[in-house]
């Protein structure tokens, strides 16, 4: 029971604070619970389809194909595929993390996962089109070019800064029983 409390400590503290606000300032408290309910419904509409697609990818795509195309030795092609996978997506950033976890389990290199997450968070096509319409093509193109450079710079910088032991610790969390063969 004590471990359960520790596990959900943050959520329970926020619930307590929200209840106090509800009693002290009922209008603000109602707004908090209304917003929480709306966000919960939104996440229930987004998360299950993502988990379904991630599950299908996990089952249908053989690990050997992922290692060959996205693993340590994939080179430019692997980086390009992860960049494209991140660019041609739609959805909130929290949806990228289950996909990244499956990519790691399937043998994708850490560098390529970082490229995927960077592209998902900054370079999605719908966001780019919105920026062209709202802020003009010069701004959108310059921001997109800087994001492109930034994604690769951060991925290579992390590759250089993260020690081999830290990389092994990260990968052990995703591959407890499957040896990496890159």
N, C-alpha and C. Protein backbone atom coordinates (compact mmCIF):
# COMPACT_ATOMS: atom_id res chain seq x y z
N UNK A 1 0.83 -1.20 0.00
CA UNK A 1 0.00 0.00 0.00
C UNK A 1 0.87 1.26 0.00
N UNK A 2 1.96 1.22 0.76
CA UNK A 2 2.83 2.37 0.84
C UNK A 2 3.49 2.65 -0.52
N UNK A 3 3.84 1.58 -1.24
CA UNK A 3 4.42 1.76 -2.58
C UNK A 3 3.41 2.36 -3.55
N UNK A 4 2.15 1.97 -3.41
CA UNK A 4 1.11 2.54 -4.27
C UNK A 4 0.98 4.04 -4.04
N UNK A 5 1.02 4.43 -2.76
CA UNK A 5 0.93 5.85 -2.45
C UNK A 5 2.12 6.59 -3.05
N UNK A 6 3.30 6.03 -2.92
CA UNK A 6 4.48 6.66 -3.50
C UNK A 6 4.37 6.78 -5.02
N UNK A 7 3.84 5.75 -5.63
CA UNK A 7 3.72 5.73 -7.09
C UNK A 7 2.77 6.82 -7.59
N UNK A 8 1.70 7.06 -6.87
CA UNK A 8 0.69 8.03 -7.28
C UNK A 8 0.72 9.30 -6.43
N UNK A 9 1.82 9.54 -5.76
CA UNK A 9 1.94 10.68 -4.84
C UNK A 9 1.64 12.01 -5.54
N UNK A 10 2.21 12.24 -6.71
CA UNK A 10 1.98 13.51 -7.41
C UNK A 10 0.52 13.73 -7.76
N UNK A 11 -0.13 12.69 -8.29
CA UNK A 11 -1.54 12.80 -8.64
C UNK A 11 -2.40 13.02 -7.41
N UNK A 12 -2.09 12.32 -6.33
CA UNK A 12 -2.86 12.48 -5.10
C UNK A 12 -2.69 13.87 -4.49
N UNK A 13 -1.49 14.40 -4.54
CA UNK A 13 -1.26 15.76 -4.05
C UNK A 13 -2.06 16.76 -4.88
N UNK A 14 -2.04 16.60 -6.21
CA UNK A 14 -2.80 17.51 -7.07
C UNK A 14 -4.30 17.38 -6.82
N UNK A 15 -4.77 16.18 -6.58
CA UNK A 15 -6.19 15.99 -6.24
C UNK A 15 -6.52 16.71 -4.94
N UNK A 16 -5.66 16.59 -3.94
CA UNK A 16 -5.88 17.28 -2.66
C UNK A 16 -5.90 18.78 -2.82
N UNK A 17 -4.94 19.32 -3.59
CA UNK A 17 -4.90 20.77 -3.83
C UNK A 17 -6.17 21.21 -4.56
N UNK A 18 -6.59 20.42 -5.54
CA UNK A 18 -7.80 20.77 -6.30
C UNK A 18 -9.03 20.75 -5.42
N UNK A 19 -9.11 19.79 -4.50
CA UNK A 19 -10.25 19.75 -3.59
C UNK A 19 -10.26 20.94 -2.64
N UNK A 20 -9.08 21.33 -2.17
CA UNK A 20 -9.00 22.52 -1.31
C UNK A 20 -9.47 23.75 -2.08
N UNK A 21 -9.02 23.89 -3.32
CA UNK A 21 -9.44 25.03 -4.15
C UNK A 21 -10.95 24.98 -4.38
N UNK A 22 -11.50 23.78 -4.58
CA UNK A 22 -12.94 23.63 -4.79
C UNK A 22 -13.72 24.17 -3.59
N UNK A 23 -13.24 23.90 -2.38
CA UNK A 23 -13.95 24.37 -1.19
C UNK A 23 -13.69 25.85 -0.90
N UNK A 24 -12.49 26.33 -1.23
CA UNK A 24 -12.16 27.73 -0.93
C UNK A 24 -12.72 28.66 -2.01
N UNK A 25 -12.56 28.28 -3.26
CA UNK A 25 -13.06 29.07 -4.39
C UNK A 25 -13.83 28.13 -5.33
N UNK A 26 -15.10 27.93 -5.08
CA UNK A 26 -15.87 26.94 -5.84
C UNK A 26 -15.84 27.15 -7.36
N UNK A 27 -15.85 28.36 -7.83
CA UNK A 27 -15.84 28.59 -9.29
C UNK A 27 -14.53 28.09 -9.90
N UNK A 28 -13.42 28.42 -9.28
CA UNK A 28 -12.12 27.95 -9.78
C UNK A 28 -12.00 26.44 -9.66
N UNK A 29 -12.49 25.88 -8.58
CA UNK A 29 -12.43 24.44 -8.38
C UNK A 29 -13.23 23.69 -9.44
N UNK A 30 -14.44 24.21 -9.73
CA UNK A 30 -15.25 23.59 -10.78
C UNK A 30 -14.55 23.67 -12.13
N UNK A 31 -13.90 24.80 -12.40
CA UNK A 31 -13.16 24.95 -13.66
C UNK A 31 -12.02 23.95 -13.73
N UNK A 32 -11.33 23.72 -12.63
CA UNK A 32 -10.23 22.74 -12.59
C UNK A 32 -10.75 21.35 -12.93
N UNK A 33 -11.84 20.93 -12.27
CA UNK A 33 -12.36 19.58 -12.51
C UNK A 33 -12.97 19.45 -13.90
N UNK A 34 -13.57 20.52 -14.41
CA UNK A 34 -14.11 20.48 -15.77
C UNK A 34 -12.98 20.32 -16.78
N UNK A 35 -11.90 21.07 -16.63
CA UNK A 35 -10.76 20.98 -17.54
C UNK A 35 -10.09 19.61 -17.44
N UNK A 36 -9.98 19.09 -16.23
CA UNK A 36 -9.41 17.75 -16.04
C UNK A 36 -10.25 16.71 -16.75
N UNK A 37 -11.57 16.81 -16.64
CA UNK A 37 -12.47 15.87 -17.31
C UNK A 37 -12.32 15.96 -18.83
N UNK A 38 -12.28 17.18 -19.37
CA UNK A 38 -12.12 17.35 -20.82
C UNK A 38 -10.79 16.76 -21.30
N UNK A 39 -9.71 17.02 -20.56
CA UNK A 39 -8.40 16.49 -20.95
C UNK A 39 -8.36 14.97 -20.86
N UNK A 40 -9.03 14.41 -19.86
CA UNK A 40 -9.09 12.96 -19.74
C UNK A 40 -9.83 12.35 -20.93
N UNK A 41 -10.94 12.95 -21.32
CA UNK A 41 -11.68 12.44 -22.48
C UNK A 41 -10.83 12.55 -23.75
N UNK A 42 -10.11 13.65 -23.91
CA UNK A 42 -9.24 13.81 -25.07
C UNK A 42 -8.17 12.72 -25.11
N UNK A 43 -7.54 12.49 -23.97
CA UNK A 43 -6.49 11.47 -23.93
C UNK A 43 -7.05 10.07 -24.17
N UNK A 44 -8.26 9.80 -23.70
CA UNK A 44 -8.88 8.52 -23.97
C UNK A 44 -9.19 8.33 -25.45
N UNK A 45 -9.34 9.43 -26.17
CA UNK A 45 -9.54 9.35 -27.61
C UNK A 45 -8.25 9.21 -28.39
N UNK A 46 -7.14 9.63 -27.81
CA UNK A 46 -5.85 9.61 -28.52
C UNK A 46 -5.02 8.38 -28.18
N UNK A 47 -4.92 8.06 -26.92
CA UNK A 47 -4.00 7.01 -26.47
C UNK A 47 -4.36 5.61 -26.98
N UNK A 48 -5.61 5.15 -26.90
CA UNK A 48 -5.89 3.79 -27.38
C UNK A 48 -5.52 3.55 -28.85
N UNK A 49 -5.85 4.45 -29.79
CA UNK A 49 -5.41 4.19 -31.17
C UNK A 49 -3.89 4.13 -31.31
N UNK A 50 -3.19 4.95 -30.54
CA UNK A 50 -1.73 4.92 -30.61
C UNK A 50 -1.21 3.59 -30.09
N UNK A 51 -1.74 3.13 -28.97
CA UNK A 51 -1.30 1.85 -28.44
C UNK A 51 -1.65 0.71 -29.39
N UNK A 52 -2.78 0.82 -30.07
CA UNK A 52 -3.15 -0.20 -31.06
C UNK A 52 -2.14 -0.23 -32.21
N UNK A 53 -1.80 0.95 -32.74
CA UNK A 53 -0.83 1.00 -33.84
C UNK A 53 0.55 0.54 -33.38
N UNK A 54 0.96 0.94 -32.18
CA UNK A 54 2.25 0.51 -31.65
C UNK A 54 2.27 -1.00 -31.47
N UNK A 55 1.18 -1.55 -30.96
CA UNK A 55 1.09 -3.00 -30.79
C UNK A 55 1.16 -3.75 -32.10
N UNK A 56 0.47 -3.24 -33.11
CA UNK A 56 0.53 -3.88 -34.43
C UNK A 56 1.94 -3.80 -35.02
N UNK A 57 2.58 -2.65 -34.86
CA UNK A 57 3.96 -2.50 -35.33
C UNK A 57 4.87 -3.49 -34.61
N UNK A 58 4.67 -3.62 -33.31
CA UNK A 58 5.49 -4.51 -32.50
C UNK A 58 5.35 -5.96 -32.95
N UNK A 59 4.13 -6.36 -33.31
CA UNK A 59 3.87 -7.74 -33.69
C UNK A 59 4.20 -8.01 -35.16
N UNK A 60 3.86 -7.11 -36.05
CA UNK A 60 3.97 -7.37 -37.48
C UNK A 60 5.35 -7.09 -38.08
N UNK A 61 6.10 -6.18 -37.51
CA UNK A 61 7.39 -5.82 -38.11
C UNK A 61 8.49 -6.59 -37.39
N UNK A 62 9.21 -7.43 -38.13
CA UNK A 62 10.28 -8.22 -37.50
C UNK A 62 11.43 -7.33 -37.02
N UNK A 63 12.02 -7.73 -35.91
CA UNK A 63 13.11 -6.98 -35.30
C UNK A 63 14.29 -6.84 -36.26
N UNK A 64 14.57 -7.88 -37.02
CA UNK A 64 15.72 -7.86 -37.93
C UNK A 64 15.60 -6.74 -38.97
N UNK A 65 14.39 -6.51 -39.46
CA UNK A 65 14.18 -5.44 -40.45
C UNK A 65 14.40 -4.07 -39.82
N UNK A 66 13.96 -3.90 -38.57
CA UNK A 66 14.14 -2.62 -37.90
C UNK A 66 15.62 -2.38 -37.62
N UNK A 67 16.32 -3.41 -37.14
CA UNK A 67 17.76 -3.26 -36.87
C UNK A 67 18.50 -2.92 -38.15
N UNK A 68 18.14 -3.57 -39.25
CA UNK A 68 18.82 -3.32 -40.53
C UNK A 68 18.61 -1.89 -41.01
N UNK A 69 17.40 -1.38 -40.88
CA UNK A 69 17.08 -0.06 -41.43
C UNK A 69 17.25 1.10 -40.44
N UNK A 70 17.14 0.82 -39.12
CA UNK A 70 17.18 1.89 -38.13
C UNK A 70 18.21 1.66 -37.02
N UNK A 71 18.96 0.58 -37.07
CA UNK A 71 19.92 0.26 -36.02
C UNK A 71 21.19 1.09 -36.09
N UNK A 72 22.18 0.68 -35.32
CA UNK A 72 23.45 1.42 -35.21
C UNK A 72 24.14 1.58 -36.56
N UNK A 73 24.04 0.60 -37.42
CA UNK A 73 24.75 0.63 -38.70
C UNK A 73 23.88 1.11 -39.87
N UNK A 74 22.75 1.71 -39.57
CA UNK A 74 21.83 2.11 -40.63
C UNK A 74 22.29 3.35 -41.38
N UNK A 75 23.13 4.15 -40.76
CA UNK A 75 23.70 5.33 -41.41
C UNK A 75 22.67 6.39 -41.76
N UNK A 76 22.90 7.03 -42.91
CA UNK A 76 22.06 8.13 -43.35
C UNK A 76 20.62 7.68 -43.60
N UNK A 77 20.45 6.47 -44.14
CA UNK A 77 19.09 5.97 -44.42
C UNK A 77 18.28 5.86 -43.13
N UNK A 78 18.87 5.34 -42.07
CA UNK A 78 18.16 5.22 -40.80
C UNK A 78 17.79 6.57 -40.24
N UNK A 79 18.71 7.52 -40.32
CA UNK A 79 18.41 8.87 -39.83
C UNK A 79 17.28 9.49 -40.65
N UNK A 80 17.32 9.32 -41.96
CA UNK A 80 16.28 9.87 -42.84
C UNK A 80 14.92 9.22 -42.54
N UNK A 81 14.90 7.91 -42.35
CA UNK A 81 13.63 7.23 -42.07
C UNK A 81 13.05 7.68 -40.73
N UNK A 82 13.89 7.84 -39.71
CA UNK A 82 13.39 8.31 -38.41
C UNK A 82 12.92 9.76 -38.50
N UNK A 83 13.63 10.57 -39.28
CA UNK A 83 13.21 11.95 -39.48
C UNK A 83 11.85 11.97 -40.18
N UNK A 84 11.70 11.18 -41.23
CA UNK A 84 10.42 11.13 -41.96
C UNK A 84 9.30 10.60 -41.07
N UNK A 85 9.61 9.59 -40.25
CA UNK A 85 8.60 9.04 -39.35
C UNK A 85 8.11 10.10 -38.37
N UNK A 86 9.01 10.95 -37.90
CA UNK A 86 8.61 12.02 -37.00
C UNK A 86 7.89 13.16 -37.70
N UNK A 87 8.30 13.47 -38.93
CA UNK A 87 7.72 14.59 -39.68
C UNK A 87 6.29 14.30 -40.12
N UNK A 88 6.05 13.10 -40.61
CA UNK A 88 4.76 12.77 -41.20
C UNK A 88 3.79 12.17 -40.18
N UNK A 89 3.78 12.73 -38.99
CA UNK A 89 2.87 12.25 -37.96
C UNK A 89 1.92 13.37 -37.55
N UNK A 90 0.93 12.98 -36.85
CA UNK A 90 0.03 13.96 -36.24
C UNK A 90 -0.27 13.46 -34.85
N UNK A 91 -0.40 14.36 -33.95
CA UNK A 91 -0.72 13.98 -32.59
C UNK A 91 0.19 14.68 -31.60
N UNK A 92 -0.20 14.62 -30.35
CA UNK A 92 0.58 15.30 -29.30
C UNK A 92 1.91 14.58 -29.05
N UNK A 93 2.83 15.30 -28.45
CA UNK A 93 4.16 14.75 -28.20
C UNK A 93 4.12 13.53 -27.29
N UNK A 94 3.21 13.50 -26.32
CA UNK A 94 3.18 12.34 -25.43
C UNK A 94 2.84 11.05 -26.17
N UNK A 95 2.31 11.16 -27.37
CA UNK A 95 2.04 9.97 -28.17
C UNK A 95 3.31 9.40 -28.79
N UNK A 96 4.36 10.21 -28.89
CA UNK A 96 5.61 9.75 -29.50
C UNK A 96 6.38 8.81 -28.59
N UNK A 97 6.20 8.91 -27.29
CA UNK A 97 7.01 8.12 -26.38
C UNK A 97 6.72 6.63 -26.42
N UNK A 98 5.46 6.19 -26.54
CA UNK A 98 5.25 4.74 -26.72
C UNK A 98 5.86 4.23 -28.04
N UNK A 99 5.80 5.05 -29.07
CA UNK A 99 6.41 4.67 -30.35
C UNK A 99 7.92 4.56 -30.19
N UNK A 100 8.53 5.53 -29.51
CA UNK A 100 9.97 5.51 -29.28
C UNK A 100 10.37 4.28 -28.46
N UNK A 101 9.55 3.93 -27.49
CA UNK A 101 9.86 2.76 -26.66
C UNK A 101 9.87 1.48 -27.50
N UNK A 102 8.91 1.33 -28.40
CA UNK A 102 8.88 0.15 -29.27
C UNK A 102 10.06 0.18 -30.25
N UNK A 103 10.39 1.36 -30.76
CA UNK A 103 11.55 1.46 -31.65
C UNK A 103 12.82 1.01 -30.93
N UNK A 104 12.99 1.41 -29.68
CA UNK A 104 14.16 0.98 -28.91
C UNK A 104 14.15 -0.54 -28.71
N UNK A 105 12.99 -1.09 -28.36
CA UNK A 105 12.91 -2.54 -28.17
C UNK A 105 13.20 -3.31 -29.44
N UNK A 106 12.85 -2.71 -30.58
CA UNK A 106 13.07 -3.37 -31.86
C UNK A 106 14.50 -3.23 -32.37
N UNK A 107 15.34 -2.43 -31.68
CA UNK A 107 16.74 -2.34 -32.07
C UNK A 107 17.14 -1.05 -32.75
N UNK A 108 16.29 -0.04 -32.72
CA UNK A 108 16.65 1.25 -33.30
C UNK A 108 17.74 1.89 -32.45
N UNK A 109 18.69 2.54 -33.09
CA UNK A 109 19.77 3.19 -32.34
C UNK A 109 19.22 4.37 -31.55
N UNK A 110 19.89 4.69 -30.46
CA UNK A 110 19.47 5.83 -29.65
C UNK A 110 19.49 7.12 -30.46
N UNK A 111 20.50 7.29 -31.29
CA UNK A 111 20.60 8.50 -32.11
C UNK A 111 19.36 8.64 -32.99
N UNK A 112 18.93 7.55 -33.60
CA UNK A 112 17.76 7.61 -34.46
C UNK A 112 16.47 7.84 -33.68
N UNK A 113 16.39 7.33 -32.46
CA UNK A 113 15.22 7.61 -31.62
C UNK A 113 15.20 9.08 -31.25
N UNK A 114 16.37 9.66 -30.93
CA UNK A 114 16.42 11.08 -30.63
C UNK A 114 16.03 11.92 -31.84
N UNK A 115 16.43 11.50 -33.03
CA UNK A 115 16.02 12.21 -34.26
C UNK A 115 14.51 12.11 -34.43
N UNK A 116 13.97 10.92 -34.23
CA UNK A 116 12.52 10.74 -34.33
C UNK A 116 11.76 11.65 -33.37
N UNK A 117 12.18 11.66 -32.10
CA UNK A 117 11.49 12.49 -31.11
C UNK A 117 11.64 13.98 -31.42
N UNK A 118 12.82 14.38 -31.87
CA UNK A 118 13.03 15.79 -32.24
C UNK A 118 12.17 16.20 -33.42
N UNK A 119 12.09 15.32 -34.43
CA UNK A 119 11.28 15.63 -35.60
C UNK A 119 9.79 15.67 -35.23
N UNK A 120 9.35 14.73 -34.41
CA UNK A 120 7.94 14.71 -33.99
C UNK A 120 7.60 16.00 -33.25
N UNK A 121 8.50 16.46 -32.40
CA UNK A 121 8.18 17.62 -31.57
C UNK A 121 8.29 18.95 -32.29
N UNK A 122 9.09 19.04 -33.36
CA UNK A 122 9.33 20.35 -33.97
C UNK A 122 9.07 20.44 -35.46
N UNK A 123 8.94 19.34 -36.16
CA UNK A 123 8.95 19.41 -37.62
C UNK A 123 7.73 18.79 -38.30
N UNK A 124 6.64 18.62 -37.60
CA UNK A 124 5.47 18.00 -38.21
C UNK A 124 4.93 18.85 -39.36
N UNK A 125 4.54 18.21 -40.43
CA UNK A 125 4.03 18.89 -41.63
C UNK A 125 2.80 19.75 -41.32
N UNK A 126 1.81 19.27 -40.56
CA UNK A 126 0.65 20.14 -40.28
C UNK A 126 1.07 21.45 -39.58
N UNK A 127 2.03 21.38 -38.69
CA UNK A 127 2.51 22.57 -38.00
C UNK A 127 3.21 23.51 -39.00
N UNK A 128 3.99 22.94 -39.90
CA UNK A 128 4.69 23.73 -40.92
C UNK A 128 3.68 24.45 -41.83
N UNK A 129 2.65 23.76 -42.25
CA UNK A 129 1.63 24.38 -43.11
C UNK A 129 0.89 25.48 -42.38
N UNK A 130 0.60 25.28 -41.11
CA UNK A 130 -0.05 26.31 -40.31
C UNK A 130 0.85 27.55 -40.22
N UNK A 131 2.14 27.35 -40.02
CA UNK A 131 3.07 28.47 -39.92
C UNK A 131 3.16 29.25 -41.23
N UNK A 132 3.15 28.54 -42.35
CA UNK A 132 3.18 29.22 -43.65
C UNK A 132 1.96 30.12 -43.77
N UNK A 133 0.80 29.60 -43.42
CA UNK A 133 -0.44 30.35 -43.55
C UNK A 133 -0.50 31.51 -42.56
N UNK A 134 -0.05 31.30 -41.35
CA UNK A 134 -0.20 32.31 -40.30
C UNK A 134 0.95 33.29 -40.22
N UNK A 135 2.16 32.83 -40.43
CA UNK A 135 3.34 33.66 -40.19
C UNK A 135 4.15 33.95 -41.45
N UNK A 136 3.77 33.35 -42.56
CA UNK A 136 4.47 33.60 -43.81
C UNK A 136 5.50 32.52 -44.11
N UNK A 137 5.78 32.35 -45.40
CA UNK A 137 6.66 31.27 -45.81
C UNK A 137 8.11 31.51 -45.40
N UNK A 138 8.55 32.78 -45.34
CA UNK A 138 9.95 33.05 -44.96
C UNK A 138 10.21 32.61 -43.51
N UNK A 139 9.30 32.99 -42.63
CA UNK A 139 9.46 32.57 -41.24
C UNK A 139 9.39 31.05 -41.14
N UNK A 140 8.38 30.44 -41.79
CA UNK A 140 8.18 29.00 -41.68
C UNK A 140 9.39 28.23 -42.21
N UNK A 141 9.91 28.64 -43.35
CA UNK A 141 11.08 27.96 -43.92
C UNK A 141 12.31 28.12 -43.05
N UNK A 142 12.54 29.32 -42.54
CA UNK A 142 13.72 29.53 -41.70
C UNK A 142 13.60 28.76 -40.39
N UNK A 143 12.42 28.73 -39.77
CA UNK A 143 12.23 27.97 -38.54
C UNK A 143 12.38 26.48 -38.80
N UNK A 144 11.86 26.03 -39.94
CA UNK A 144 11.95 24.61 -40.28
C UNK A 144 13.40 24.20 -40.52
N UNK A 145 14.15 25.06 -41.22
CA UNK A 145 15.56 24.76 -41.47
C UNK A 145 16.35 24.72 -40.17
N UNK A 146 16.07 25.65 -39.27
CA UNK A 146 16.77 25.65 -37.98
C UNK A 146 16.36 24.44 -37.14
N UNK A 147 15.11 24.04 -37.23
CA UNK A 147 14.68 22.83 -36.51
C UNK A 147 15.38 21.60 -37.07
N UNK A 148 15.50 21.54 -38.38
CA UNK A 148 16.21 20.43 -39.03
C UNK A 148 17.63 20.33 -38.52
N UNK A 149 18.33 21.46 -38.54
CA UNK A 149 19.70 21.48 -38.04
C UNK A 149 19.75 21.15 -36.55
N UNK A 150 18.82 21.71 -35.79
CA UNK A 150 18.79 21.48 -34.35
C UNK A 150 18.55 20.03 -33.99
N UNK A 151 17.66 19.37 -34.70
CA UNK A 151 17.36 17.96 -34.43
C UNK A 151 18.62 17.12 -34.60
N UNK A 152 19.32 17.33 -35.70
CA UNK A 152 20.53 16.56 -35.95
C UNK A 152 21.66 16.95 -34.99
N UNK A 153 21.79 18.23 -34.72
CA UNK A 153 22.83 18.69 -33.80
C UNK A 153 22.61 18.09 -32.41
N UNK A 154 21.39 18.12 -31.93
CA UNK A 154 21.09 17.57 -30.60
C UNK A 154 21.31 16.06 -30.59
N UNK A 155 20.88 15.36 -31.64
CA UNK A 155 21.06 13.90 -31.68
C UNK A 155 22.55 13.53 -31.66
N UNK A 156 23.35 14.21 -32.45
CA UNK A 156 24.77 13.90 -32.47
C UNK A 156 25.47 14.36 -31.19
N UNK A 157 25.02 15.46 -30.63
CA UNK A 157 25.58 15.93 -29.37
C UNK A 157 25.28 14.94 -28.24
N UNK A 158 24.05 14.45 -28.19
CA UNK A 158 23.70 13.45 -27.20
C UNK A 158 24.49 12.16 -27.42
N UNK A 159 24.67 11.78 -28.68
CA UNK A 159 25.47 10.59 -29.01
C UNK A 159 26.88 10.73 -28.45
N UNK A 160 27.42 11.93 -28.52
CA UNK A 160 28.77 12.20 -28.06
C UNK A 160 28.85 12.32 -26.54
N UNK A 161 27.84 12.95 -25.92
CA UNK A 161 27.87 13.23 -24.48
C UNK A 161 27.49 12.02 -23.62
N UNK A 162 26.58 11.20 -24.09
CA UNK A 162 26.11 10.07 -23.30
C UNK A 162 27.15 8.96 -23.37
N UNK A 163 27.60 8.52 -22.21
CA UNK A 163 28.64 7.48 -22.17
C UNK A 163 28.07 6.14 -22.61
N UNK A 164 28.97 5.23 -22.94
CA UNK A 164 28.56 3.90 -23.37
C UNK A 164 27.81 3.18 -22.23
N UNK A 165 28.24 3.38 -21.02
CA UNK A 165 27.56 2.76 -19.86
C UNK A 165 26.14 3.31 -19.72
N UNK A 166 25.97 4.63 -19.90
CA UNK A 166 24.63 5.22 -19.81
C UNK A 166 23.74 4.69 -20.93
N UNK A 167 24.30 4.53 -22.13
CA UNK A 167 23.52 3.97 -23.24
C UNK A 167 23.09 2.55 -22.92
N UNK A 168 24.00 1.77 -22.34
CA UNK A 168 23.66 0.40 -21.97
C UNK A 168 22.56 0.37 -20.92
N UNK A 169 22.63 1.28 -19.96
CA UNK A 169 21.58 1.35 -18.93
C UNK A 169 20.23 1.70 -19.55
N UNK A 170 20.23 2.63 -20.49
CA UNK A 170 18.98 3.00 -21.17
C UNK A 170 18.42 1.80 -21.91
N UNK A 171 19.27 1.13 -22.68
CA UNK A 171 18.81 0.01 -23.49
C UNK A 171 18.43 -1.20 -22.65
N UNK A 172 19.07 -1.41 -21.52
CA UNK A 172 18.71 -2.53 -20.65
C UNK A 172 17.28 -2.40 -20.16
N UNK A 173 16.81 -1.18 -19.98
CA UNK A 173 15.43 -0.97 -19.56
C UNK A 173 14.43 -1.41 -20.60
N UNK A 174 14.85 -1.45 -21.85
CA UNK A 174 13.94 -1.83 -22.94
C UNK A 174 14.20 -3.22 -23.46
N UNK A 175 15.36 -3.77 -23.16
CA UNK A 175 15.71 -5.08 -23.70
C UNK A 175 16.16 -6.02 -22.58
N UNK A 176 15.32 -6.30 -21.62
CA UNK A 176 15.78 -7.12 -20.49
C UNK A 176 16.14 -8.54 -20.89
N UNK A 177 15.48 -9.11 -21.87
CA UNK A 177 15.73 -10.50 -22.22
C UNK A 177 16.20 -10.69 -23.66
N UNK A 178 16.24 -9.63 -24.44
CA UNK A 178 16.61 -9.76 -25.85
C UNK A 178 17.99 -9.12 -26.04
N UNK A 179 19.00 -9.91 -26.42
CA UNK A 179 20.32 -9.32 -26.65
C UNK A 179 20.32 -8.46 -27.91
N UNK A 180 20.98 -7.31 -27.84
CA UNK A 180 21.10 -6.41 -29.01
C UNK A 180 22.13 -6.97 -29.94
N UNK A 181 21.78 -7.06 -31.21
CA UNK A 181 22.72 -7.56 -32.22
C UNK A 181 22.85 -6.52 -33.32
N UNK A 182 23.50 -5.43 -33.01
CA UNK A 182 23.68 -4.36 -34.00
C UNK A 182 25.05 -4.45 -34.62
